CSV table of C-alpha atoms in Angstrom, one decimal:
chain,number,residue,atom,x,y,z
L,39,UNK,CA,0.0,0.0,0.0
L,40,UNK,CA,2.9,2.4,0.7
L,41,UNK,CA,4.1,1.9,-2.9
L,42,UNK,CA,0.6,2.8,-4.2
L,43,UNK,CA,-0.1,5.7,-1.9
L,44,UNK,CA,3.3,6.7,-0.6
L,45,UNK,CA,3.2,10.0,-2.5
L,46,UNK,CA,0.2,11.2,-0.5
L,47,UNK,CA,2.3,12.4,2.4
L,48,UNK,CA,5.5,12.1,4.4
L,49,UNK,CA,5.7,9.5,7.2
L,50,UNK,CA,5.0,10.8,10.7
L,51,UNK,CA,3.9,14.3,9.7
L,52,UNK,CA,0.4,15.4,8.7
L,53,UNK,CA,-0.3,19.1,9.7
L,54,UNK,CA,-3.9,20.1,9.1
L,55,UNK,CA,-2.9,23.1,7.1
L,56,UNK,CA,-0.7,21.0,4.8
L,57,UNK,CA,-3.6,18.6,4.2
L,58,UNK,CA,-5.8,21.5,3.4
L,59,UNK,CA,-3.4,22.8,0.8
L,60,UNK,CA,-2.9,19.3,-0.6
L,61,UNK,CA,-6.7,18.8,-0.9
L,62,UNK,CA,-7.2,22.1,-2.6
L,63,UNK,CA,-4.3,21.5,-5.0
L,64,UNK,CA,-5.7,18.0,-5.8
L,65,UNK,CA,-9.2,19.4,-6.6
L,66,UNK,CA,-7.6,21.9,-8.9
L,67,UNK,CA,-5.6,19.2,-10.6
L,68,UNK,CA,-8.7,17.1,-11.2
L,69,UNK,CA,-10.5,20.1,-12.7
L,70,UNK,CA,-7.5,20.7,-15.1
L,71,UNK,CA,-7.4,16.9,-16.0
L,72,UNK,CA,-11.1,16.7,-16.7
L,73,UNK,CA,-11.0,19.9,-18.8
L,74,UNK,CA,-8.4,18.2,-20.9
L,75,UNK,CA,-10.8,15.4,-21.5
L,76,UNK,CA,-13.4,17.8,-22.8
L,77,UNK,CA,-15.5,17.6,-19.6
L,78,UNK,CA,-16.4,21.2,-19.1
L,79,UNK,CA,-19.1,23.1,-17.3
L,80,UNK,CA,-21.6,20.9,-15.6
L,81,UNK,CA,-19.6,17.8,-16.4
L,82,UNK,CA,-16.6,19.1,-14.4
L,83,UNK,CA,-18.9,20.1,-11.5
L,84,UNK,CA,-20.4,16.7,-11.4
L,85,UNK,CA,-17.1,14.9,-11.5
L,86,UNK,CA,-15.6,17.1,-8.8
L,87,UNK,CA,-18.6,16.6,-6.6
L,88,UNK,CA,-18.3,12.8,-7.0
L,89,UNK,CA,-14.6,13.0,-6.0
L,90,UNK,CA,-15.4,15.3,-3.0
L,91,UNK,CA,-18.1,12.9,-1.8
L,92,UNK,CA,-15.7,10.0,-2.0
L,93,UNK,CA,-13.0,11.9,-0.2
L,94,UNK,CA,-15.3,13.0,2.6
L,95,UNK,CA,-16.8,9.5,3.1
L,96,UNK,CA,-13.3,8.0,3.3
L,97,UNK,CA,-12.1,10.8,5.6
L,98,UNK,CA,-15.0,10.3,8.0
L,99,UNK,CA,-14.4,6.5,8.2
L,100,UNK,CA,-10.6,7.0,8.8
L,101,UNK,CA,-11.1,9.9,11.3
L,102,UNK,CA,-13.3,7.7,13.4
L,103,UNK,CA,-10.6,5.0,13.4
L,104,UNK,CA,-7.6,7.3,14.0
L,105,UNK,CA,-9.4,9.0,16.9
L,106,UNK,CA,-9.3,5.7,18.8
L,107,UNK,CA,-5.6,5.3,18.1
L,108,UNK,CA,-4.8,8.8,19.3
L,109,UNK,CA,-6.7,8.2,22.6
L,110,UNK,CA,-4.8,5.1,23.6
L,111,UNK,CA,-1.1,4.1,24.0
L,112,UNK,CA,-0.1,4.2,27.6
L,113,UNK,CA,3.3,5.6,28.6
L,114,UNK,CA,4.7,2.1,29.3
L,115,UNK,CA,3.9,-1.2,27.6
L,116,UNK,CA,5.2,-4.3,25.9
L,117,UNK,CA,3.4,-5.9,22.9
L,118,UNK,CA,4.3,-9.1,21.0
L,119,UNK,CA,3.3,-9.8,17.4
L,120,UNK,CA,3.7,-12.7,15.1
L,121,UNK,CA,3.7,-12.8,11.3
L,122,UNK,CA,2.1,-15.6,9.3
L,123,UNK,CA,3.2,-17.0,5.9
L,124,UNK,CA,6.2,-18.8,4.6
L,125,UNK,CA,8.7,-16.9,6.8
L,126,UNK,CA,7.0,-16.4,10.2
L,127,UNK,CA,8.6,-14.2,12.8
L,128,UNK,CA,8.1,-13.1,16.4
L,129,UNK,CA,8.3,-9.3,17.1
L,130,UNK,CA,8.5,-7.7,20.5
L,131,UNK,CA,8.0,-3.9,20.8
L,132,UNK,CA,8.2,-2.1,24.1
L,133,UNK,CA,8.0,1.5,25.2
L,134,UNK,CA,9.0,3.2,28.5
L,135,UNK,CA,8.5,7.0,28.0
L,136,UNK,CA,10.3,9.3,27.7
L,137,UNK,CA,13.5,7.5,26.7
L,138,UNK,CA,13.0,3.7,26.6
L,139,UNK,CA,12.3,1.8,23.4
L,140,UNK,CA,13.0,-1.8,22.6
L,141,UNK,CA,12.5,-3.9,19.5
L,142,UNK,CA,13.4,-7.5,18.6
L,143,UNK,CA,12.5,-9.4,15.4
L,144,UNK,CA,13.3,-13.1,15.6
L,145,UNK,CA,12.5,-15.3,12.6
L,146,UNK,CA,10.9,-18.6,13.5
L,147,UNK,CA,13.4,-21.5,13.9
L,148,UNK,CA,16.4,-19.1,13.5
L,149,UNK,CA,19.3,-18.7,16.0
L,150,UNK,CA,19.5,-15.6,18.1
L,151,UNK,CA,22.4,-14.4,16.0
L,152,UNK,CA,20.1,-13.8,13.1
L,153,UNK,CA,17.5,-11.8,15.1
L,154,UNK,CA,17.3,-8.0,15.1
L,155,UNK,CA,17.6,-6.4,18.5
L,156,UNK,CA,17.4,-2.6,19.1
L,157,UNK,CA,17.6,-0.9,22.4
L,158,UNK,CA,17.1,2.8,23.2
L,159,UNK,CA,17.7,4.2,26.7
L,160,UNK,CA,18.9,7.4,28.3
L,161,UNK,CA,22.5,6.6,27.2
L,162,UNK,CA,21.8,6.2,23.5
L,163,UNK,CA,20.5,3.9,20.8
L,164,UNK,CA,22.1,0.5,20.2
L,165,UNK,CA,21.8,-2.3,17.7
L,166,UNK,CA,22.7,-5.7,19.4
L,167,UNK,CA,23.5,-9.2,18.4
L,168,UNK,CA,23.1,-11.9,21.0
L,169,UNK,CA,25.7,-14.7,21.5
L,170,UNK,CA,25.8,-17.4,18.9
L,171,UNK,CA,26.8,-21.0,19.7
L,172,UNK,CA,29.1,-23.1,17.6
L,173,UNK,CA,28.6,-26.8,17.1
L,174,UNK,CA,30.7,-27.6,20.2
L,175,UNK,CA,28.3,-25.5,22.4
L,176,UNK,CA,30.7,-22.6,22.9
L,177,UNK,CA,30.1,-19.2,21.4
L,178,UNK,CA,30.9,-15.5,21.4
L,179,UNK,CA,29.3,-13.1,23.9
L,180,UNK,CA,26.7,-10.5,23.0
L,181,UNK,CA,27.9,-7.4,21.1
L,182,UNK,CA,26.2,-4.0,20.6
L,183,UNK,CA,26.9,-1.0,18.4
L,184,UNK,CA,26.0,2.4,19.6
L,185,UNK,CA,24.3,4.1,16.7
L,186,UNK,CA,25.2,7.7,15.8
L,187,UNK,CA,22.4,10.2,14.9
L,188,UNK,CA,23.0,9.9,11.1
L,189,UNK,CA,22.4,6.2,11.3
L,190,UNK,CA,19.5,6.4,13.7
L,191,UNK,CA,17.1,7.3,10.9
L,192,UNK,CA,16.9,3.7,9.7
L,193,UNK,CA,16.4,2.4,13.2
L,194,UNK,CA,13.7,5.0,14.0
L,195,UNK,CA,11.8,4.1,10.8
L,196,UNK,CA,11.4,0.6,12.4
L,197,UNK,CA,10.0,2.1,15.6
L,198,UNK,CA,7.8,4.5,13.7
L,199,UNK,CA,5.8,1.7,12.1
L,200,UNK,CA,4.3,0.7,15.4
L,201,UNK,CA,3.3,4.2,16.6
L,202,UNK,CA,-0.2,5.7,16.4
L,203,UNK,CA,1.3,8.9,15.0
L,204,UNK,CA,2.6,7.1,11.9
L,205,UNK,CA,-0.7,5.5,11.1
L,206,UNK,CA,-2.8,8.5,11.9
L,207,UNK,CA,-0.7,10.6,9.4
L,208,UNK,CA,-0.6,7.8,6.8
L,209,UNK,CA,-4.3,7.0,6.9
L,210,UNK,CA,-5.4,10.7,6.8
L,211,UNK,CA,-3.4,11.3,3.7
L,212,UNK,CA,-4.5,7.9,2.4
L,213,UNK,CA,-8.2,8.9,2.6
L,214,UNK,CA,-7.6,11.7,0.2
L,215,UNK,CA,-5.6,9.6,-2.2
L,216,UNK,CA,-8.1,6.8,-2.1
L,217,UNK,CA,-10.9,9.2,-2.8
L,218,UNK,CA,-9.3,10.5,-5.9
L,219,UNK,CA,-8.4,7.0,-7.1
L,220,UNK,CA,-12.0,5.8,-6.6
L,221,UNK,CA,-11.0,3.4,-3.9
L,222,UNK,CA,-13.4,2.4,-1.1
L,223,UNK,CA,-12.7,2.6,2.6
L,224,UNK,CA,-15.0,1.0,5.2
L,225,UNK,CA,-14.9,0.1,8.9
L,226,UNK,CA,-15.2,-3.3,10.6
L,227,UNK,CA,-14.3,-5.1,13.8
L,228,UNK,CA,-12.5,-8.4,14.5
L,229,UNK,CA,-11.1,-10.4,17.3
L,230,UNK,CA,-7.6,-11.9,17.0
L,231,UNK,CA,-5.9,-13.9,19.8
L,232,UNK,CA,-8.4,-12.6,22.3
L,233,UNK,CA,-8.1,-8.9,21.3
L,234,UNK,CA,-11.2,-7.1,20.1
L,235,UNK,CA,-10.1,-4.6,17.5
L,236,UNK,CA,-11.5,-1.7,15.4
L,237,UNK,CA,-10.4,-1.8,11.7
L,238,UNK,CA,-10.4,0.0,8.5
L,239,UNK,CA,-10.7,-1.9,5.2
L,240,UNK,CA,-9.5,-0.8,1.8
L,241,UNK,CA,-10.7,-2.1,-1.6
L,242,UNK,CA,-8.4,-0.6,-4.2
L,243,UNK,CA,-9.2,-0.5,-7.9
L,244,UNK,CA,-7.3,-3.2,-9.9
L,245,UNK,CA,-6.2,-5.0,-6.7
L,246,UNK,CA,-7.8,-8.3,-5.8
L,247,UNK,CA,-8.9,-8.7,-2.1
L,248,UNK,CA,-9.2,-6.3,0.8
L,249,UNK,CA,-6.4,-4.7,2.9
L,250,UNK,CA,-7.1,-4.3,6.6
L,251,UNK,CA,-5.5,-2.3,9.4
L,252,UNK,CA,-6.7,-2.8,13.0
L,253,UNK,CA,-6.1,-1.1,16.4
L,254,UNK,CA,-6.7,-2.6,19.8
L,255,UNK,CA,-8.7,-1.0,22.6
L,256,UNK,CA,-5.4,0.3,24.0
L,257,UNK,CA,-4.9,2.3,20.8
L,258,UNK,CA,-1.9,0.3,19.4
L,259,UNK,CA,-1.4,-1.5,16.2
L,260,UNK,CA,-3.1,-4.9,16.3
L,261,UNK,CA,-3.4,-6.4,12.9
L,262,UNK,CA,-2.2,-5.7,9.3
L,263,UNK,CA,-3.2,-7.6,6.2
L,264,UNK,CA,-2.4,-6.4,2.7
L,265,UNK,CA,-4.7,-7.6,-0.1
L,266,UNK,CA,-3.4,-10.5,-2.2
L,267,UNK,CA,-0.5,-11.1,0.3
L,268,UNK,CA,-0.6,-14.4,2.2
L,269,UNK,CA,1.3,-12.8,5.2
L,270,UNK,CA,-0.5,-11.1,8.0
L,271,UNK,CA,0.8,-9.3,11.1
L,272,UNK,CA,-1.1,-9.8,14.4
L,273,UNK,CA,-0.9,-9.1,18.1
L,274,UNK,CA,-0.5,-12.1,20.5
L,275,UNK,CA,0.1,-10.4,23.9
L,276,UNK,CA,0.1,-7.1,25.6
L,277,UNK,CA,1.3,-5.8,29.0
L,278,UNK,CA,1.6,-2.4,30.7
L,279,UNK,CA,4.5,-3.7,32.9
L,280,UNK,CA,7.4,-4.4,30.6
L,281,UNK,CA,10.5,-5.8,32.4
L,282,UNK,CA,13.3,-3.3,32.9
L,283,UNK,CA,15.7,-5.7,31.2
L,284,UNK,CA,14.1,-4.9,27.8
L,285,UNK,CA,15.6,-1.4,27.9
L,286,UNK,CA,19.1,-2.5,29.0
L,287,UNK,CA,22.0,-3.9,27.0
L,288,UNK,CA,22.5,-7.7,27.3
L,289,UNK,CA,24.7,-8.5,30.4
L,290,UNK,CA,28.4,-8.6,29.5
L,291,UNK,CA,27.8,-7.1,26.0
L,292,UNK,CA,30.8,-5.6,24.2
L,293,UNK,CA,29.9,-2.1,23.0
L,294,UNK,CA,31.4,-0.3,20.0
L,295,UNK,CA,30.5,3.0,18.4
L,296,UNK,CA,29.5,3.1,14.7
L,297,UNK,CA,31.5,6.0,13.1
L,298,UNK,CA,29.5,8.8,11.6
L,299,UNK,CA,29.6,8.6,7.8
L,300,UNK,CA,31.7,11.2,6.1
L,301,UNK,CA,30.9,12.8,2.7
L,302,UNK,CA,33.4,13.6,0.0
L,303,UNK,CA,33.3,15.6,-3.2
């Protein structure tokens, strides 16, 4: 969906004024395009009204959904997700405001050495690899790299995916793009692994199936399924008491600092 609608807006930012300008510019663009097709006068008015109605309908549906996301997310929590499909994985995401963040992505059946482990605390941001055993049972200890600000952008994009702010901005811009594309946005509910969730469903022109994004009662991401993709992403557990160890480096870890990239002519 990001590839289809990624041009609608930047991740993590969606000022109301900017959306208003984008909406006005988009309406103007539609008028110009329809004029080029010979649809003038009443024909343009009718087409623009149809687009406006689609945009407003989609916007109302998405606003109702994003309001629930914005009203949740406690200052401290831990949530576990699993992905389905041919390459399943377990994902743990934890928050301890204002400084603590933790993320692990462990493929099913893989050794700990292949998992992604990111820790953010008051001393900085780290990317860690846990110890990996050899065939004799011995192995190296855990190692962590302290990430410099230039390199943090990639790590922070990973965190951003799970935040309500990301999805609120994305979906609000998406409602406009979908309206102009003639796509349909509806709401629904579902229960996954004991979590009752509110969802928005997208039916895109030329794409088989329905894409779905859901939020839990706590206002956090709960389920994602993209049309025609066999993989889904779903919540399995949630707690407001994450262990302190999640936001600490592994005991005995060797820490190195990633040098800041330099630019040349």
